[in-house]
Structure formats: structure tokens, C-alpha cells
Amino acid sequence: GEPLAGCGRPRRLEAEPSAGGVRPLRVEWPPAPEGTPRVAPMAVEQIVSQWKAAQAHSDEGRFHEAVIGYERSRRTLAKELKVVDGVAGADAAKTSRMRQILEALVGQVSSELEAHDKLLLGNAFVALGVKSNCSTKEVKKAYRKLALKYHPDKNPDFDSAPLFLAVKQAYDTLLEPAQRQAYRPKVTASVWLKARAADT
């Protein structure tokens, strides 16, 4: 998305609450006197698009894709913070307000990532994308595919280390048949989604 708005132009970012209870993204730019030059660009369309895509993935139970979407949102926001910090001669009050907005969004994204990490680390079946009655062959196949997909060296555009760690932990947990049979997840996807819905 092209940079569309800045601190000097009122703009509302909004992602409606979803059935899965993903927290809505709501930010409103502070108004500024007409003719005030923009302090810094803001990739509004890109951030909203990434956020909504992550929400949709989470609602559909595609938790890996949700994590990727939120990670990309966080990276976009980090870039915008650098833009704000690099604006020379800008109004201090306006740049401070823009920084507050961006930092609040980073906090929301970080909360989403933490919640998803807890699910993936707490449920090996969800982390590997296999059923509770899966075979050792299915566990190995899922691990090989996901470990290659989420290896940090393969993903320079987002931080895939948490996903890689969750997949590796799930593999270690489910590989042995006896251990797999005795395994009880700390949380199920359905309970997790209901809890988040109640939180919204």
C-alpha cells in the first residue's frame, strides 16, 4: 500500500470485531489546522490489510497464517516508527502523538502474537496441523513440511522463529506413539477462540 495519510490528516483505521474474538484495530489520527504539512507518511492501507488478513486466518483456524500476518503488521509499524523518528524539523507535539499511535498499535500486535504463541505452544496438534489420532508417519511428514517452511533462514520478510520453535516442540512431543497417546493439550483451539470472543 502507498503511504496515504499522516499526522496532519484525520484518518480512522478500523477492523471490525470478528467471530473469533480478535481484538479490533481502532485508531484515529489527531486533527490538525488546514494547511498543516504532513509530519510523516503512514502506510494505512498496508497495515489495515495485514491486520484484517490475520484476523480472518485466526477465525478460520489458520493460526500459522495469522501469526505471519501479525508479524508483518509489526514489521510495517516498526518501519513507520523509523520514519517518524527520522523526520527533521517536524512539530514535536505532532511527532509525539504519531509515535503514541504507532506504539499503541505495536502493543496490540504484540498481544495478538503472544496469544497465538500460547495456543501453538500449548497444543502440539494445532502447532503441527495434525489430528489427535495422527500416526508417526503423519507427524514426521507435517514436521518436515513446516520446519522447512518456517525456518528463519527461509523467511527474511518476517520473524518466523516463534513458529519454527512451536513446530519443533510439537514434533518432539508427538513423535513417540506412547508419548503421543498420553499427551493432553493445555488448550484446545475451540476453547481458545471462545475465550477470545468473550474478551472482545
XYZ file of N, CA and C in Angstrom:
600
model
N 0.810 -1.187 0.000
C 0.000 0.000 0.000
C 0.849 1.244 0.000
N 0.428 2.237 -0.751
C 1.129 3.510 -0.760
C 0.853 4.267 0.527
N 1.813 5.048 1.003
C 1.547 5.889 2.168
C 0.407 6.844 1.845
N -0.630 6.849 2.670
C -1.829 7.617 2.361
C -2.100 8.775 3.289
N -1.716 8.657 4.527
C -2.120 9.688 5.475
C -1.027 9.940 6.488
N -1.086 11.102 7.100
C -0.081 11.430 8.100
C -0.704 12.070 9.304
N 0.138 12.570 10.179
C -0.346 13.116 11.433
C -1.265 14.308 11.212
N -1.059 15.036 10.096
C -1.851 16.229 9.860
C -3.180 15.984 9.192
N -3.519 14.729 8.921
C -4.788 14.429 8.260
C -5.568 13.438 9.108
N -6.768 13.804 9.577
C -7.544 12.862 10.379
C -7.836 11.600 9.583
N -7.623 10.484 10.189
C -7.896 9.231 9.489
C -8.222 8.166 10.518
N -9.239 7.372 10.260
C -9.631 6.332 11.194
C -9.274 4.969 10.604
N -8.528 4.200 11.350
C -8.230 2.832 10.963
C -9.146 1.937 11.764
N -9.842 1.042 11.092
C -10.762 0.205 11.851
C -10.881 -1.170 11.226
N -10.749 -2.174 12.043
C -11.019 -3.543 11.641
C -12.109 -4.053 12.583
N -13.253 -4.390 12.056
C -14.392 -4.768 12.896
C -14.091 -6.032 13.702
N -14.685 -6.160 14.898
C -14.514 -7.378 15.691
C -14.980 -8.586 14.885
N -14.282 -9.684 15.034
C -14.615 -10.873 14.259
C -15.238 -11.927 15.157
N -15.783 -12.951 14.513
C -16.431 -14.021 15.262
C -15.450 -14.726 16.186
N -14.181 -14.712 15.801
C -13.177 -15.366 16.627
C -12.728 -14.540 17.810
N -13.246 -13.334 17.936
C -12.906 -12.523 19.085
C -11.589 -11.800 18.980
N -11.057 -11.679 17.766
C -9.806 -10.945 17.617
C -10.064 -9.479 17.917
N -9.210 -8.918 18.729
C -9.443 -7.540 19.149
C -9.471 -6.594 17.959
N -10.416 -5.658 17.928
C -10.495 -4.727 16.807
C -9.364 -3.723 16.824
N -8.975 -3.307 15.637
C -7.961 -2.270 15.485
C -8.679 -0.954 15.262
N -8.565 -0.032 16.192
C -9.212 1.275 16.041
C -8.230 2.377 16.425
N -7.914 3.196 15.474
C -7.019 4.323 15.724
C -7.551 5.523 14.973
N -7.515 6.674 15.591
C -7.956 7.891 14.927
C -6.847 8.922 14.982
N -6.474 9.433 13.812
C -5.424 10.438 13.770
C -5.912 11.743 14.380
N -5.051 12.477 15.050
C -5.448 13.762 15.623
C -5.650 14.803 14.520
N -6.686 15.635 14.590
C -6.889 16.665 13.579
C -5.803 17.741 13.668
N -5.573 18.407 12.558
C -4.585 19.486 12.521
C -5.152 20.635 11.703
N -4.712 21.869 11.949
C -5.212 23.020 11.188
C -5.012 22.821 9.697
N -5.957 23.326 8.929
C -5.881 23.190 7.479
C -4.582 23.822 6.969
N -3.958 23.125 6.052
C -2.709 23.643 5.506
C -1.481 23.177 6.255
N -1.677 22.481 7.370
C -0.521 21.973 8.115
C 0.158 20.872 7.306
N 1.454 20.950 7.072
C 2.132 19.913 6.289
C 2.132 18.585 7.030
N 2.095 17.515 6.292
C 2.116 16.187 6.906
C 3.458 15.957 7.595
N 3.401 15.380 8.759
C 4.627 15.137 9.521
C 5.363 13.921 8.989
N 4.616 12.854 8.745
C 5.235 11.617 8.263
C 4.194 10.795 7.528
N 4.601 10.022 6.543
C 3.650 9.168 5.829
C 3.222 7.999 6.692
N 2.066 7.443 6.390
C 1.571 6.291 7.146
C 0.987 5.295 6.159
N 1.498 4.085 6.121
C 1.033 3.072 5.180
C -0.283 2.485 5.677
N -1.336 3.293 5.653
C -2.615 2.900 6.235
C -3.166 1.643 5.582
N -3.244 1.641 4.268
C -3.857 0.506 3.574
C -3.103 -0.784 3.854
N -1.804 -0.717 3.871
C -0.995 -1.912 4.097
C -1.222 -2.481 5.498
N -1.237 -1.620 6.501
C -1.423 -2.079 7.880
C -2.809 -2.682 8.083
N -3.853 -1.995 7.586
C -5.216 -2.496 7.737
C -5.387 -3.821 7.006
N -4.807 -3.919 5.812
C -4.907 -5.150 5.025
C -4.249 -6.318 5.751
N -3.061 -6.102 6.290
C -2.359 -7.157 7.015
C -3.128 -7.575 8.260
N -3.673 -6.579 8.957
C -4.396 -6.857 10.200
C -5.659 -7.670 9.932
N -6.440 -7.242 8.935
C -7.685 -7.945 8.615
C -7.413 -9.364 8.122
N -6.349 -9.528 7.338
C -5.998 -10.862 6.856
C -5.640 -11.769 8.027
N -4.891 -11.237 8.981
C -4.524 -12.026 10.162
C -5.759 -12.410 10.967
N -6.691 -11.473 11.128
C -7.935 -11.772 11.833
C -8.697 -12.898 11.157
N -8.818 -12.798 9.826
C -9.570 -13.806 9.079
C -8.926 -15.181 9.207
N -7.614 -15.243 9.115
C -6.910 -16.518 9.262
C -7.164 -17.122 10.635
N -7.124 -16.295 11.665
C -7.343 -16.792 13.020
C -8.761 -17.344 13.169
N -9.746 -16.613 12.640
C -11.139 -17.068 12.710
C -11.333 -18.421 12.035
N -10.574 -18.640 10.964
C -10.710 -19.871 10.176
C -9.859 -21.012 10.729
N -9.159 -20.747 11.844
C -8.312 -21.781 12.420
C -6.978 -21.936 11.725
N -6.622 -20.966 10.902
C -5.324 -20.992 10.209
C -4.345 -20.145 11.026
N -3.941 -20.718 12.151
C -3.204 -19.945 13.146
C -1.786 -19.588 12.706
N -1.147 -20.450 11.932
C 0.183 -20.112 11.426
C 0.112 -18.862 10.555
N -0.860 -18.839 9.647
C -1.009 -17.697 8.746
C -1.344 -16.424 9.522
N -2.118 -16.579 10.605
C -2.438 -15.419 11.444
C -1.170 -14.840 12.069
N -0.312 -15.705 12.578
C 0.945 -15.246 13.172
C 1.787 -14.504 12.132
N 1.850 -15.045 10.922
C 2.615 -14.390 9.857
C 2.046 -13.007 9.565
N 0.717 -12.904 9.498
C 0.083 -11.616 9.236
C 0.380 -10.590 10.315
N 0.295 -11.007 11.567
C 0.586 -10.081 12.663
C 2.068 -9.701 12.700
N 2.931 -10.658 12.377
C 4.367 -10.352 12.334
C 4.651 -9.311 11.253
N 3.993 -9.441 10.111
C 4.203 -8.477 9.034
C 3.640 -7.113 9.407
N 2.519 -7.107 10.131
C 1.987 -5.837 10.625
C 2.979 -5.170 11.560
N 3.571 -5.956 12.434
C 4.532 -5.403 13.387
C 5.746 -4.831 12.656
N 6.189 -5.518 11.619
C 7.332 -5.018 10.859
C 6.980 -3.717 10.138
N 5.777 -3.636 9.568
C 5.344 -2.409 8.901
C 5.290 -1.252 9.892
N 4.756 -1.514 11.077
C 4.671 -0.474 12.103
C 6.066 -0.030 12.552
N 6.982 -0.974 12.653
C 8.354 -0.624 13.043
C 8.984 0.303 12.004
N 8.708 0.051 10.731
C 9.221 0.919 9.669
C 8.631 2.323 9.786
N 7.328 2.395 10.111
C 6.682 3.695 10.247
C 7.254 4.479 11.437
N 7.591 3.761 12.501
C 8.209 4.421 13.655
C 9.560 5.025 13.273
N 10.302 4.324 12.438
C 11.588 4.856 11.978
C 11.388 6.105 11.132
N 10.307 6.102 10.325
C 10.004 7.280 9.507
C 9.729 8.477 10.405
N 8.909 8.266 11.443
C 8.570 9.347 12.371
C 9.833 9.863 13.060
N 10.673 8.949 13.507
C 11.896 9.354 14.203
C 12.864 10.093 13.284
N 12.754 9.826 11.984
C 13.695 10.428 11.058
C 13.250 11.736 10.449
N 12.044 12.206 10.815
C 11.552 13.460 10.251
C 12.265 14.627 10.924
N 12.981 15.395 10.144
C 13.740 16.521 10.692
C 12.889 17.788 10.711
N 12.989 18.531 11.787
C 12.309 19.821 11.877
C 10.803 19.734 12.004
N 10.260 18.582 12.359
C 8.814 18.429 12.495
C 8.343 18.945 13.842
N 7.069 19.251 13.904
C 6.460 19.719 15.133
C 6.562 18.614 16.188
N 7.166 18.910 17.319
C 7.418 17.899 18.352
C 6.127 17.286 18.873
N 5.088 18.104 19.053
C 3.821 17.596 19.582
C 3.186 16.609 18.610
N 3.250 16.925 17.312
C 2.637 16.048 16.318
C 3.409 14.736 16.188
N 4.737 14.814 16.177
C 5.512 13.586 16.073
C 5.339 12.730 17.329
N 5.183 13.377 18.474
C 4.953 12.637 19.712
C 3.626 11.897 19.652
N 2.595 12.561 19.128
C 1.278 11.927 19.015
C 1.318 10.767 18.026
N 1.993 10.968 16.906
C 2.120 9.889 15.930
C 2.839 8.691 16.539
N 3.893 8.956 17.293
C 4.623 7.869 17.948
C 3.727 7.129 18.943
N 2.917 7.860 19.685
C 1.993 7.218 20.640
C 1.037 6.281 19.913
N 0.513 6.734 18.772
C -0.414 5.918 17.998
C 0.264 4.642 17.512
N 1.445 4.804 16.933
C 2.157 3.648 16.391
C 2.555 2.675 17.499
N 3.012 3.199 18.627
C 3.403 2.324 19.732
C 2.204 1.573 20.300
N 1.028 2.231 20.311
C -0.186 1.551 20.766
C -0.529 0.390 19.833
N -0.370 0.605 18.538
C -0.632 -0.452 17.567
C 0.375 -1.593 17.712
N 1.630 -1.261 17.935
C 2.645 -2.292 18.149
C 2.268 -3.133 19.368
N 1.769 -2.468 20.408
C 1.344 -3.187 21.604
C 0.205 -4.152 21.320
N -0.767 -3.710 20.491
C -1.884 -4.586 20.134
C -1.404 -5.793 19.329
N -0.525 -5.539 18.373
C 0.005 -6.628 17.552
C 0.783 -7.615 18.422
N 1.580 -7.098 19.339
C 2.361 -7.957 20.232
C 1.452 -8.821 21.099
N 0.323 -8.252 21.547
C -0.643 -9.026 22.334
C -1.240 -10.163 21.516
N -1.550 -9.877 20.248
C -2.090 -10.918 19.369
C -1.071 -12.039 19.176
N 0.164 -11.666 18.956
C 1.208 -12.666 18.746
C 1.419 -13.514 19.995
N 1.387 -12.879 21.141
C 1.550 -13.617 22.402
C 0.421 -14.618 22.590
N -0.810 -14.193 22.282
C -1.962 -15.087 22.432
C -1.857 -16.290 21.491
N -1.442 -16.039 20.263
C -1.312 -17.134 19.305
C -0.149 -18.054 19.660
N 0.928 -17.481 20.164
C 2.062 -18.299 20.587
C 1.653 -19.253 21.717
N 0.851 -18.755 22.636
C 0.402 -19.594 23.756
C -0.428 -20.773 23.258
N -1.252 -20.514 22.243
C -2.049 -21.605 21.671
C -1.148 -22.640 21.013
N -0.233 -22.187 20.173
C 0.617 -23.115 19.430
C 1.568 -23.886 20.336
N 2.059 -23.217 21.377
C 2.946 -23.901 22.314
C 2.175 -24.797 23.283
N 0.892 -24.517 23.435
C 0.072 -25.289 24.356
C -0.711 -26.411 23.719
N -0.648 -26.513 22.396
C -1.372 -27.581 21.696
C -0.525 -28.068 20.529
N 0.136 -29.173 20.720
C 1.046 -29.713 19.703
C 0.309 -30.126 18.436
N -0.930 -30.578 18.583
C -1.698 -30.975 17.398
C -1.994 -29.767 16.517
N -2.356 -28.665 17.143
C -2.614 -27.436 16.399
C -1.319 -26.923 15.764
N -0.236 -26.965 16.520
C 1.043 -26.461 16.019
C 1.500 -27.211 14.776
N 1.275 -28.525 14.752
C 1.699 -29.325 13.598
C 0.604 -29.454 12.540
N -0.623 -29.075 12.912
C -1.727 -29.199 11.962
C -2.125 -30.637 11.708
N -2.064 -31.474 12.747
C -2.445 -32.882 12.622
C -3.589 -33.194 13.587
N -4.265 -34.305 13.330
C -5.368 -34.722 14.189
C -4.836 -35.431 15.426
N -5.681 -35.520 16.437
C -5.251 -36.134 17.699
C -4.975 -37.633 17.551
N -5.523 -38.251 16.506
C -5.272 -39.683 16.281
C -4.250 -39.901 15.160
N -3.381 -38.923 14.963
C -2.406 -38.992 13.870
C -1.390 -40.110 14.100
N -0.773 -40.526 13.019
C 0.258 -41.566 13.080
C 1.642 -40.921 13.144
N 2.644 -41.732 13.462
C 4.020 -41.239 13.490
C 4.430 -40.736 12.108
N 3.995 -41.435 11.075
C 4.297 -41.015 9.705
C 3.721 -39.631 9.411
N 2.498 -39.381 9.866
C 1.863 -38.075 9.642
C 2.578 -36.971 10.423
N 3.039 -37.299 11.619
C 3.777 -36.332 12.429
C 5.080 -35.946 11.723
N 5.793 -36.936 11.232
C 7.056 -36.665 10.538
C 6.838 -35.855 9.265
N 5.805 -36.209 8.526
C 5.514 -35.507 7.270
C 5.163 -34.044 7.525
N 4.319 -33.810 8.539
C 3.922 -32.437 8.874
C 5.122 -31.630 9.352
N 5.968 -32.259 10.155
C 7.140 -31.553 10.678
C 8.097 -31.151 9.563
N 8.385 -32.091 8.669
C 9.318 -31.785 7.569
C 8.816 -30.597 6.747
N 7.541 -30.598 6.459
C 6.953 -29.526 5.645
C 7.016 -28.178 6.367
N 6.601 -28.174 7.635
C 6.521 -26.915 8.375
C 7.891 -26.401 8.814
N 8.792 -27.303 9.169
C 10.130 -26.883 9.581
C 10.849 -26.206 8.424
N 10.653 -26.730 7.229
C 11.263 -26.109 6.052
C 10.597 -24.763 5.754
N 9.282 -24.729 5.869
C 8.518 -23.510 5.559
C 8.842 -22.368 6.509
N 9.016 -22.686 7.806
C 9.177 -21.639 8.811
C 10.602 -21.487 9.334
N 11.547 -22.129 8.684
C 12.935 -21.945 9.130
C 13.308 -20.470 8.979
N 13.909 -19.877 10.010
C 14.242 -18.439 9.959
C 15.051 -18.027 8.736
N 15.916 -18.914 8.255
C 16.736 -18.577 7.081
C 15.909 -18.467 5.811
N 14.707 -19.052 5.832
C 13.843 -19.050 4.646
C 12.872 -17.873 4.641
N 12.848 -17.096 5.717
C 11.827 -16.055 5.847
C 12.435 -14.713 6.249
N 13.066 -14.043 5.325
C 13.686 -12.756 5.660
C 12.675 -11.622 5.857
N 11.429 -11.822 5.388
C 10.449 -10.731 5.463
C 9.628 -10.729 6.745
N 9.765 -11.740 7.609
C 9.090 -11.730 8.907
C 9.805 -12.666 9.867
N 9.549 -12.487 11.143
C 10.210 -13.285 12.172
C 9.470 -14.615 12.323
N 10.015 -15.656 11.716
C 9.359 -16.969 11.766
C 9.883 -17.847 12.894
N 10.805 -17.325 13.690
C 11.408 -18.136 14.760
C 10.372 -18.699 15.745
N 9.372 -17.905 16.197
C 8.388 -18.477 17.119
C 7.601 -19.641 16.512
N 7.247 -19.535 15.232
C 6.540 -20.634 14.573
C 7.443 -21.854 14.456
N 8.677 -21.638 14.084
C 9.634 -22.736 13.959
C 9.804 -23.441 15.301
N 9.901 -22.668 16.381
C 10.044 -23.237 17.721
C 8.809 -24.051 18.109
N 7.621 -23.522 17.822
C 6.384 -24.232 18.164
C 6.279 -25.549 17.406
N 6.644 -25.525 16.139
C 6.603 -26.741 15.322
C 7.596 -27.775 15.839
N 8.804 -27.333 16.181
C 9.830 -28.262 16.697
C 9.398 -28.858 18.031
N 8.833 -28.043 18.903
C 8.374 -28.531 20.198
C 7.242 -29.546 20.013
N 6.335 -29.250 19.093
C 5.221 -30.170 18.824
C 5.729 -31.507 18.292
N 6.706 -31.441 17.426
C 7.289 -32.668 16.864
C 7.912 -33.526 17.963
N 8.681 -32.894 18.827
C 9.319 -33.624 19.928
C 8.274 -34.249 20.851
N 7.142 -33.564 20.996
C 6.089 -34.044 21.889
C 5.318 -35.220 21.300
N 5.100 -35.192 19.994
C 4.196 -36.166 19.360
C 4.895 -37.306 18.630
N 6.209 -37.275 18.523
C 6.904 -38.267 17.705
C 6.719 -39.689 18.211
N 6.908 -39.901 19.502
C 6.815 -41.248 20.064
C 5.355 -41.626 20.310
N 4.909 -42.790 19.835
C 3.496 -43.197 19.969
C 2.976 -43.173 21.406
N 3.767 -43.697 22.356
C 3.303 -43.752 23.747
C 3.141 -42.339 24.314
N 4.087 -41.484 24.012
C 4.024 -40.106 24.498
C 2.867 -39.359 23.834
N 2.654 -39.652 22.559
C 1.556 -39.016 21.824
C 0.206 -39.437 22.397
N 0.075 -40.673 22.738
C -1.183 -41.175 23.279
C -1.477 -40.585 24.653
N -0.422 -40.357 25.430
C -0.605 -39.818 26.775
C -0.737 -38.294 26.787
N -0.405 -37.659 25.681
C -0.377 -36.187 25.621
C -1.769 -35.577 25.732
N -1.873 -34.550 26.564
C -3.121 -33.788 26.704
C -2.799 -32.305 26.512
N -3.329 -31.688 25.477
C -3.038 -30.264 25.227
C -3.469 -29.390 26.391
N -2.730 -28.312 26.610
C -3.085 -27.360 27.659
C -4.304 -26.534 27.268
N -4.525 -26.399 25.975
C -5.648 -25.606 25.488
C -6.081 -26.156 24.140
N -7.386 -26.105 23.865
C -7.885 -26.503 22.554
C -8.213 -25.253 21.746
N -8.218 -25.403 20.449
C -8.491 -24.254 19.580
C -9.886 -23.697 19.833
N -10.871 -24.566 20.033
C -12.246 -24.100 20.231
C -12.394 -23.315 21.534
N -11.768 -23.802 22.605
C -11.817 -23.095 23.888
C -11.074 -21.767 23.788
N -9.950 -21.782 23.101
C -9.149 -20.568 22.910
C -9.945 -19.502 22.168
N -10.616 -19.901 21.092
C -11.402 -18.942 20.314
C -12.584 -18.404 21.126
N -13.229 -19.270 21.895
C -14.356 -18.825 22.717
C -13.891 -17.830 23.791
N -12.743 -18.101 24.371
C -12.203 -17.208 25.404
C -11.891 -15.849 24.815
N -11.361 -15.817 23.615
C -11.044 -14.554 22.960
C -12.307 -13.813 22.558
N -13.329 -14.562 22.171
C -14.602 -13.934 21.823
C -15.207 -13.260 23.055
N -15.083 -13.931 24.199
C -15.620 -13.367 25.435
C -14.823 -12.145 25.880
N -13.568 -12.079 25.454
C -12.681 -10.976 25.814
C -12.975 -9.704 25.026
N -13.598 -9.879 23.855
C -13.775 -8.746 22.949
C -14.834 -7.787 23.427
